[in-house]
Tab-separated table of C-alpha atoms and ligand atoms in Angstrom:
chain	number	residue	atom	x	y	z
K	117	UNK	CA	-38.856	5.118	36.459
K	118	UNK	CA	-36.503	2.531	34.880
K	119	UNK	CA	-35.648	-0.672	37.371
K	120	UNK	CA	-33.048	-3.250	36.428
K	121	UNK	CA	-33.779	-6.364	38.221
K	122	UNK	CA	-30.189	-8.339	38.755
K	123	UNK	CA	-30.329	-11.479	39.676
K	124	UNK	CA	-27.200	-12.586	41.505
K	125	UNK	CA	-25.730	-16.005	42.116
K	126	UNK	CA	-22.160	-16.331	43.627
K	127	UNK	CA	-21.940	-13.292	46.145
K	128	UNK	CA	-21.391	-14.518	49.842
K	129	UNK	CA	-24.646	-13.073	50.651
K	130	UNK	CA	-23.108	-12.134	53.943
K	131	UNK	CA	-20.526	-9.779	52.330
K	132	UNK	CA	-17.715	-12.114	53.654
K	133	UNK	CA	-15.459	-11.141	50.938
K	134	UNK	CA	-12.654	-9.202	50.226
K	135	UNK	CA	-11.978	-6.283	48.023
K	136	UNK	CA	-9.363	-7.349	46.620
K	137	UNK	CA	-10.642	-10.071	44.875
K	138	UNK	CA	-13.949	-8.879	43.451
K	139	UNK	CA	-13.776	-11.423	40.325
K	140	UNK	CA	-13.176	-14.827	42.538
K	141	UNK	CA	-13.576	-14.986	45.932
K	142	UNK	CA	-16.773	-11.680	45.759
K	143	UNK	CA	-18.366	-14.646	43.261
K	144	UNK	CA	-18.448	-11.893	40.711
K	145	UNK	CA	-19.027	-8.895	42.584
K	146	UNK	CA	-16.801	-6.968	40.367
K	147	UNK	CA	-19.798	-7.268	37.374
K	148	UNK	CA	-22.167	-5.938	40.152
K	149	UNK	CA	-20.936	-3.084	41.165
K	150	UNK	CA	-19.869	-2.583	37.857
K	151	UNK	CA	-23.684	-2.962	36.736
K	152	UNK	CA	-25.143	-1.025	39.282
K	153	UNK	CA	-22.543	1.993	38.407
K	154	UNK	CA	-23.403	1.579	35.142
K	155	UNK	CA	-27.353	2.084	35.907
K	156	UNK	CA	-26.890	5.623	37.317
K	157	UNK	CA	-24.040	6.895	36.468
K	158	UNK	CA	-24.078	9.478	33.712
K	159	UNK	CA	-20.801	11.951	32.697
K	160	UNK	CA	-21.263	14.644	35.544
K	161	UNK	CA	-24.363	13.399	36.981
K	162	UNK	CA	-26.749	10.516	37.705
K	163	UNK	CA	-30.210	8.911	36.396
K	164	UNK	CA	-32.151	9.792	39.321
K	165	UNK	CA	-34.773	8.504	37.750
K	166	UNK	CA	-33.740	4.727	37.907
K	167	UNK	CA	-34.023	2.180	40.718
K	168	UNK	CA	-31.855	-1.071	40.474
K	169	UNK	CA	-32.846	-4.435	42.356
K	170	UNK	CA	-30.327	-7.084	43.458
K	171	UNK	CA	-31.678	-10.163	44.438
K	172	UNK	CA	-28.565	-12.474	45.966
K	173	UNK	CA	-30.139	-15.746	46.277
K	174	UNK	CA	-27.670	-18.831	45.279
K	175	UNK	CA	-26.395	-21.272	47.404
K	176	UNK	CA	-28.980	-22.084	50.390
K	177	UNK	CA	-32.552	-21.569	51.001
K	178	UNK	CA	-34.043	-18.546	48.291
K	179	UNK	CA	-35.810	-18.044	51.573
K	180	UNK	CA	-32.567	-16.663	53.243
K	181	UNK	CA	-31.482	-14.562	50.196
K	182	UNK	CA	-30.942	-10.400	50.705
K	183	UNK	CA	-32.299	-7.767	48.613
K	184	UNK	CA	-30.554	-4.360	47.785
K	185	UNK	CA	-32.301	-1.338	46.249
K	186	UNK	CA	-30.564	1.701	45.169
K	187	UNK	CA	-33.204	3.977	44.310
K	188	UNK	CA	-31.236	7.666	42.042
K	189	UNK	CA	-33.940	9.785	43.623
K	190	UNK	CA	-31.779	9.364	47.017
K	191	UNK	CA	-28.313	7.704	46.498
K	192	UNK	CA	-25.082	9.301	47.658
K	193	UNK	CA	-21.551	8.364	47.530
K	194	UNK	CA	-21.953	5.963	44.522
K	195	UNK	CA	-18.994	7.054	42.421
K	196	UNK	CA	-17.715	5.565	38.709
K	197	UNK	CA	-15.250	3.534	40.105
K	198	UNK	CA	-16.388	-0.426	40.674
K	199	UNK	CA	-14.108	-0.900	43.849
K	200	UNK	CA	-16.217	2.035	45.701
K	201	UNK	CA	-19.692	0.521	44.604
K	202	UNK	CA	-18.442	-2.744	45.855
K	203	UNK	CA	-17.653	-1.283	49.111
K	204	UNK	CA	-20.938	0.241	49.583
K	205	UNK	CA	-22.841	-3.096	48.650
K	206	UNK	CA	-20.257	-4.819	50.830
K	207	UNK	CA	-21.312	-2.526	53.469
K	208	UNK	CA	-24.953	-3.441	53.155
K	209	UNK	CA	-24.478	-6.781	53.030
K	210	UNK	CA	-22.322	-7.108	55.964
K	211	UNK	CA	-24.047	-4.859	58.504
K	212	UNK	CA	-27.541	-7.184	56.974
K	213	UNK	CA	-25.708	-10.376	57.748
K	214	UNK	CA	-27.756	-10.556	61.097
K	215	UNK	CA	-30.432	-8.090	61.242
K	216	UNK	CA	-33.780	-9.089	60.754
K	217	UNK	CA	-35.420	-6.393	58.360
K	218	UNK	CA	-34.723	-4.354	55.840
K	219	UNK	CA	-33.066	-0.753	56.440
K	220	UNK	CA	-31.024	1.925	54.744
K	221	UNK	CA	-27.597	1.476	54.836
K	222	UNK	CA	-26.457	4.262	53.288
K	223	UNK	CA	-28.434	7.067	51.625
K	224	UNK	CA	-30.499	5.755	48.809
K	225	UNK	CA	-29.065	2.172	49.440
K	226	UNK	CA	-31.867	-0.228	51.235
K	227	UNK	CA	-31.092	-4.002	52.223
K	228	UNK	CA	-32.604	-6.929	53.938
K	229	UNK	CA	-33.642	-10.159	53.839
K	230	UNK	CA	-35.968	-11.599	51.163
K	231	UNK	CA	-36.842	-14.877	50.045
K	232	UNK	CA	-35.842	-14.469	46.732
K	233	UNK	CA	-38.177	-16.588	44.387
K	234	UNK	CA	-40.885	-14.796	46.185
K	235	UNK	CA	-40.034	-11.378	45.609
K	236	UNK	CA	-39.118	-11.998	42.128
K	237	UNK	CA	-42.421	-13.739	41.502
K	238	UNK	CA	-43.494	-10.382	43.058
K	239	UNK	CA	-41.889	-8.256	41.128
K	240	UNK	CA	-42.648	-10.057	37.647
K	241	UNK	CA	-45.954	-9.918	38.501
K	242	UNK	CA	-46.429	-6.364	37.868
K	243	UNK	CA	-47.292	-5.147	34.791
K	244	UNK	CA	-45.044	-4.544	31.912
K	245	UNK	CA	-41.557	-6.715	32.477
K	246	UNK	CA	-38.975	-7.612	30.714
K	247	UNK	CA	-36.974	-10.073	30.502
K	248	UNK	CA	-33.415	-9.612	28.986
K	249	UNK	CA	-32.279	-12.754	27.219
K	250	UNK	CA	-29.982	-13.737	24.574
K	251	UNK	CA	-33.111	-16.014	23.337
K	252	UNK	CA	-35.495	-13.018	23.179
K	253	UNK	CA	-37.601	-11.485	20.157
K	254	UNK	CA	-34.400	-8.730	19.097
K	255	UNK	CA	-35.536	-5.257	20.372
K	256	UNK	CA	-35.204	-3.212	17.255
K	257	UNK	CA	-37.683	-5.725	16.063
K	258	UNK	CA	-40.196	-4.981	18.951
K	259	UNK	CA	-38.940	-2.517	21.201
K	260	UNK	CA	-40.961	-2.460	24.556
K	261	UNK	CA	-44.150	-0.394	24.337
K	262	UNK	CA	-45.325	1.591	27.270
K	263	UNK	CA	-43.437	3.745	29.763
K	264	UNK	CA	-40.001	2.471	31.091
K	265	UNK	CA	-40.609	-0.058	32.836
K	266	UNK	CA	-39.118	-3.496	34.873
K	267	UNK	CA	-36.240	-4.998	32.715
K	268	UNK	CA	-34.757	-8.795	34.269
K	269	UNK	CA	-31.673	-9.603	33.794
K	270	UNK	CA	-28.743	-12.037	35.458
K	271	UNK	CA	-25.307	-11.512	36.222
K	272	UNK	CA	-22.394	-13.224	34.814
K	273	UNK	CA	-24.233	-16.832	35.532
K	274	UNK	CA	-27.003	-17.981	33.476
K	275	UNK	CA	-30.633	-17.582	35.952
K	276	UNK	CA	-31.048	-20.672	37.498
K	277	UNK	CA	-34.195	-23.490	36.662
K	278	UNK	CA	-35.874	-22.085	39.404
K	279	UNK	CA	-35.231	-18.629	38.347
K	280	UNK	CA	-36.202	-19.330	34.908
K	281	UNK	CA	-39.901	-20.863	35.591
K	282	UNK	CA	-40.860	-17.737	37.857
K	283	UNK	CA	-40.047	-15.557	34.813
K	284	UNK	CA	-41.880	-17.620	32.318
K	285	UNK	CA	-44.455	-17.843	34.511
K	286	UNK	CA	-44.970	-14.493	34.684
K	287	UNK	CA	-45.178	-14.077	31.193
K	288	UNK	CA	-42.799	-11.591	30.053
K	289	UNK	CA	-41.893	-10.234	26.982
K	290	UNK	CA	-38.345	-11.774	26.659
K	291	UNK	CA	-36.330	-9.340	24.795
K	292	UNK	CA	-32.904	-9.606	23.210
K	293	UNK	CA	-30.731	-6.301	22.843
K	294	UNK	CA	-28.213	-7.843	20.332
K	295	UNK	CA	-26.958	-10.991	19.017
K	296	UNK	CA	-23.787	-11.931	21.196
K	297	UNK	CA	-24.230	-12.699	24.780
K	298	UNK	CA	-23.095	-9.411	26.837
K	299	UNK	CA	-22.078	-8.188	30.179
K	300	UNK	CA	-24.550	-7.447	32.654
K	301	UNK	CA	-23.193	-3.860	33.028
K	302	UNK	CA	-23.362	-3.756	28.924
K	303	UNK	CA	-26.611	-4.925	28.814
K	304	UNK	CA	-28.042	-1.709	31.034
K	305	UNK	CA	-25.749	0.859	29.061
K	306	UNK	CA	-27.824	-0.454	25.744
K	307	UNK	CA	-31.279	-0.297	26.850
K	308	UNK	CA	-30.731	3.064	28.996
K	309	UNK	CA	-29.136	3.951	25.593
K	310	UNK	CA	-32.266	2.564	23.746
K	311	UNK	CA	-34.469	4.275	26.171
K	312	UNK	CA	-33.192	7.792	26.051
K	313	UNK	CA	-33.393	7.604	22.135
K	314	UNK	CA	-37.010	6.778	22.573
K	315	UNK	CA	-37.721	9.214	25.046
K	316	UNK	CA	-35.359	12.130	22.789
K	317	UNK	CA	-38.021	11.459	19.403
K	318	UNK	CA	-40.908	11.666	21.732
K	319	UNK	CA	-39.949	15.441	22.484
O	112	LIG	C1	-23.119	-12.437	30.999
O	112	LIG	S1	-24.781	-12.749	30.611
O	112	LIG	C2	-25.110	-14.304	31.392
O	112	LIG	C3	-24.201	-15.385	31.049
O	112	LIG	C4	-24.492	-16.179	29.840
O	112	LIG	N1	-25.919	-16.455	29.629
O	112	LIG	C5	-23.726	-17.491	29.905
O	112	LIG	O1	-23.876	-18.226	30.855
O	112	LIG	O2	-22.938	-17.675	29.009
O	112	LIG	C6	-25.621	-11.701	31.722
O	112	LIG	C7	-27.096	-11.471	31.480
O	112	LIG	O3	-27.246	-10.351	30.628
O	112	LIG	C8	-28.389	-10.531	29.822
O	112	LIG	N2	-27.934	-10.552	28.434
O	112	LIG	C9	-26.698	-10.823	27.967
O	112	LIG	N3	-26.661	-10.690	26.636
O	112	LIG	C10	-27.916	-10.305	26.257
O	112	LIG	C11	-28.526	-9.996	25.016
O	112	LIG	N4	-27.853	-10.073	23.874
O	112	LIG	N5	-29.817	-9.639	25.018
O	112	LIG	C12	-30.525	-9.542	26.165
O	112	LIG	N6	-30.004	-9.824	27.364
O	112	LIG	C13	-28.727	-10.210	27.414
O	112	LIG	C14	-29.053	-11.817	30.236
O	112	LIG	O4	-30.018	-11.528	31.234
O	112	LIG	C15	-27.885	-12.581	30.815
O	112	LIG	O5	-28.307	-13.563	31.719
C-alpha cells in the first residue's frame, strides 16, 4: 500500500467553510482536495491500492485536531474535480464537528478526532517513512528501498516546529523529489509516478 501523510494547517477543522472560496476562507482546502484527488485518481480508474492521511491540526490544542482517511480499497464518489472532493471532506468534517469518535462518513472516507502530534508520532514510528522535503537527500540519488511505504508531506504551509521535531525524531529518511519547492498535489503525482516506474522494471 502507498499512504501520503498530509499535514494540514489552515482548514476550519470544523468544516465551517464555504465552497466557494476553497483558496481563502477553506485555509487552503482547494490544495487538499486537490491532493487527495490526485492520490487516487488515475485516467478511468483509481489506485485502490493507496490510503491518504489528513491530519488538520493548526490553530488550538493538536489534542482537538481531526483525522481523515480515504482508504482506494473502499472509496466512492471521489471524482477528478477538486470542488466535489472538497465537498466530501467538508462533509466529514462537518458531521465530525461534535461527535466523539471516529466513523465513516462516506464509503471509504473515515474521520474523527485525533490529537494530532500523537498520531503522527504514531504513524512515523512505523517502519520505513518518508519524509518529503525540499531539504531532503534528491530521490534519484537514493530512491526509497523497500516496499511502498509511508511518505510525509505538508500542504501549502511549511510543517510547523512542533511538526518538524516529531518527524526528526522519528528518524526518517527525508527525501527530496526535485529541486523547486512544489505543490502538495505535485508532489504525490511524482512519487506515484516514481513508484509505478519502480514497480514496471521489477516485472
Ligand atoms: C507547497 S510545499 C510547502 C510550502 C513551502 N515549504 C513554503 O512554505 O514555501 C508543500 C509540501 O510539499 C512537499 N514538497 C514540496 N516540494 C518538494 C520537493 N521538491 N521535494 C520533496 N517534497 C516537497 C513538502 O512536504 C512541502 O512541505
Amino acid at each position: 500500500m502507498r499512504r501520503f501523510v498530509v499535514l494540514v494547517h489552515r482548514v476550519p477543522r470544523d468544516g465551517n467553510f464555504t465552497l466557494n472560496d476553497l483558496a481563502g476562507g477553506a485555509g487552503r482546502m482547494d490544495e487538499i482536495a486537490r491532493a487527495v484527488s490526485t492520490a487516487f485518481t488515475v485516467s478511468n480508474d483509481l489506485r485502490r491500492d493507496t490510503q491518504v492521511i489528513a491530519l488538520f491540526g493548526g490553530e488550538g490544542s493538536p489534542a482537538s485536531g481531526r483525522r481523515i482517511t480515504v482508504s482506494g480499497t473502499r472509496v466512492r464518489y471521489l471524482n477528478p474535480d477538486e470542488r466535489s472532493t472538497a465537498a466530501l471532506l467538508k462533509n466529514a468534517l462537518v458531521r465530525a464537528a461534535d461527535f466523539p469518535r471516529e466513523f465513516e462518513s462516506s464509503p471509504g472516507l473515515v474521520v474523527g478526532p485525533v490529537d494530532v502530534r500523537e498520531e503522527l508520532r504514531r504513524l512515523a514510528a512505523e517502519p520505513g517513512g518518508v519524509w518529503l522535503t525540499e531539504d531532503g537527500t534528491p530521490w534519484r540519488v537514493s530512491p526509497p528501498t523497500g516496499p511502498p511505504t509511508t511518505f510525509f508531506l505538508s500542504d501549502p504551509y511549511e510543517p510547523t516546529d512542533d511538526e518538524k521535531s516529531v518527524l526528526a525524531a522519528a528518524k526518517l529518511s527525508q527525501v527530496s523529489i526535485g529541486p523547486r519547492s512544489l505543490r502538495t498535489s505535485q508532489v504525490i503525482d511524482i512519487v506515484h509516478h516514481e513508484l509505478d516506474l519502480a514497480e514496471a522494471s521489477e516485472r
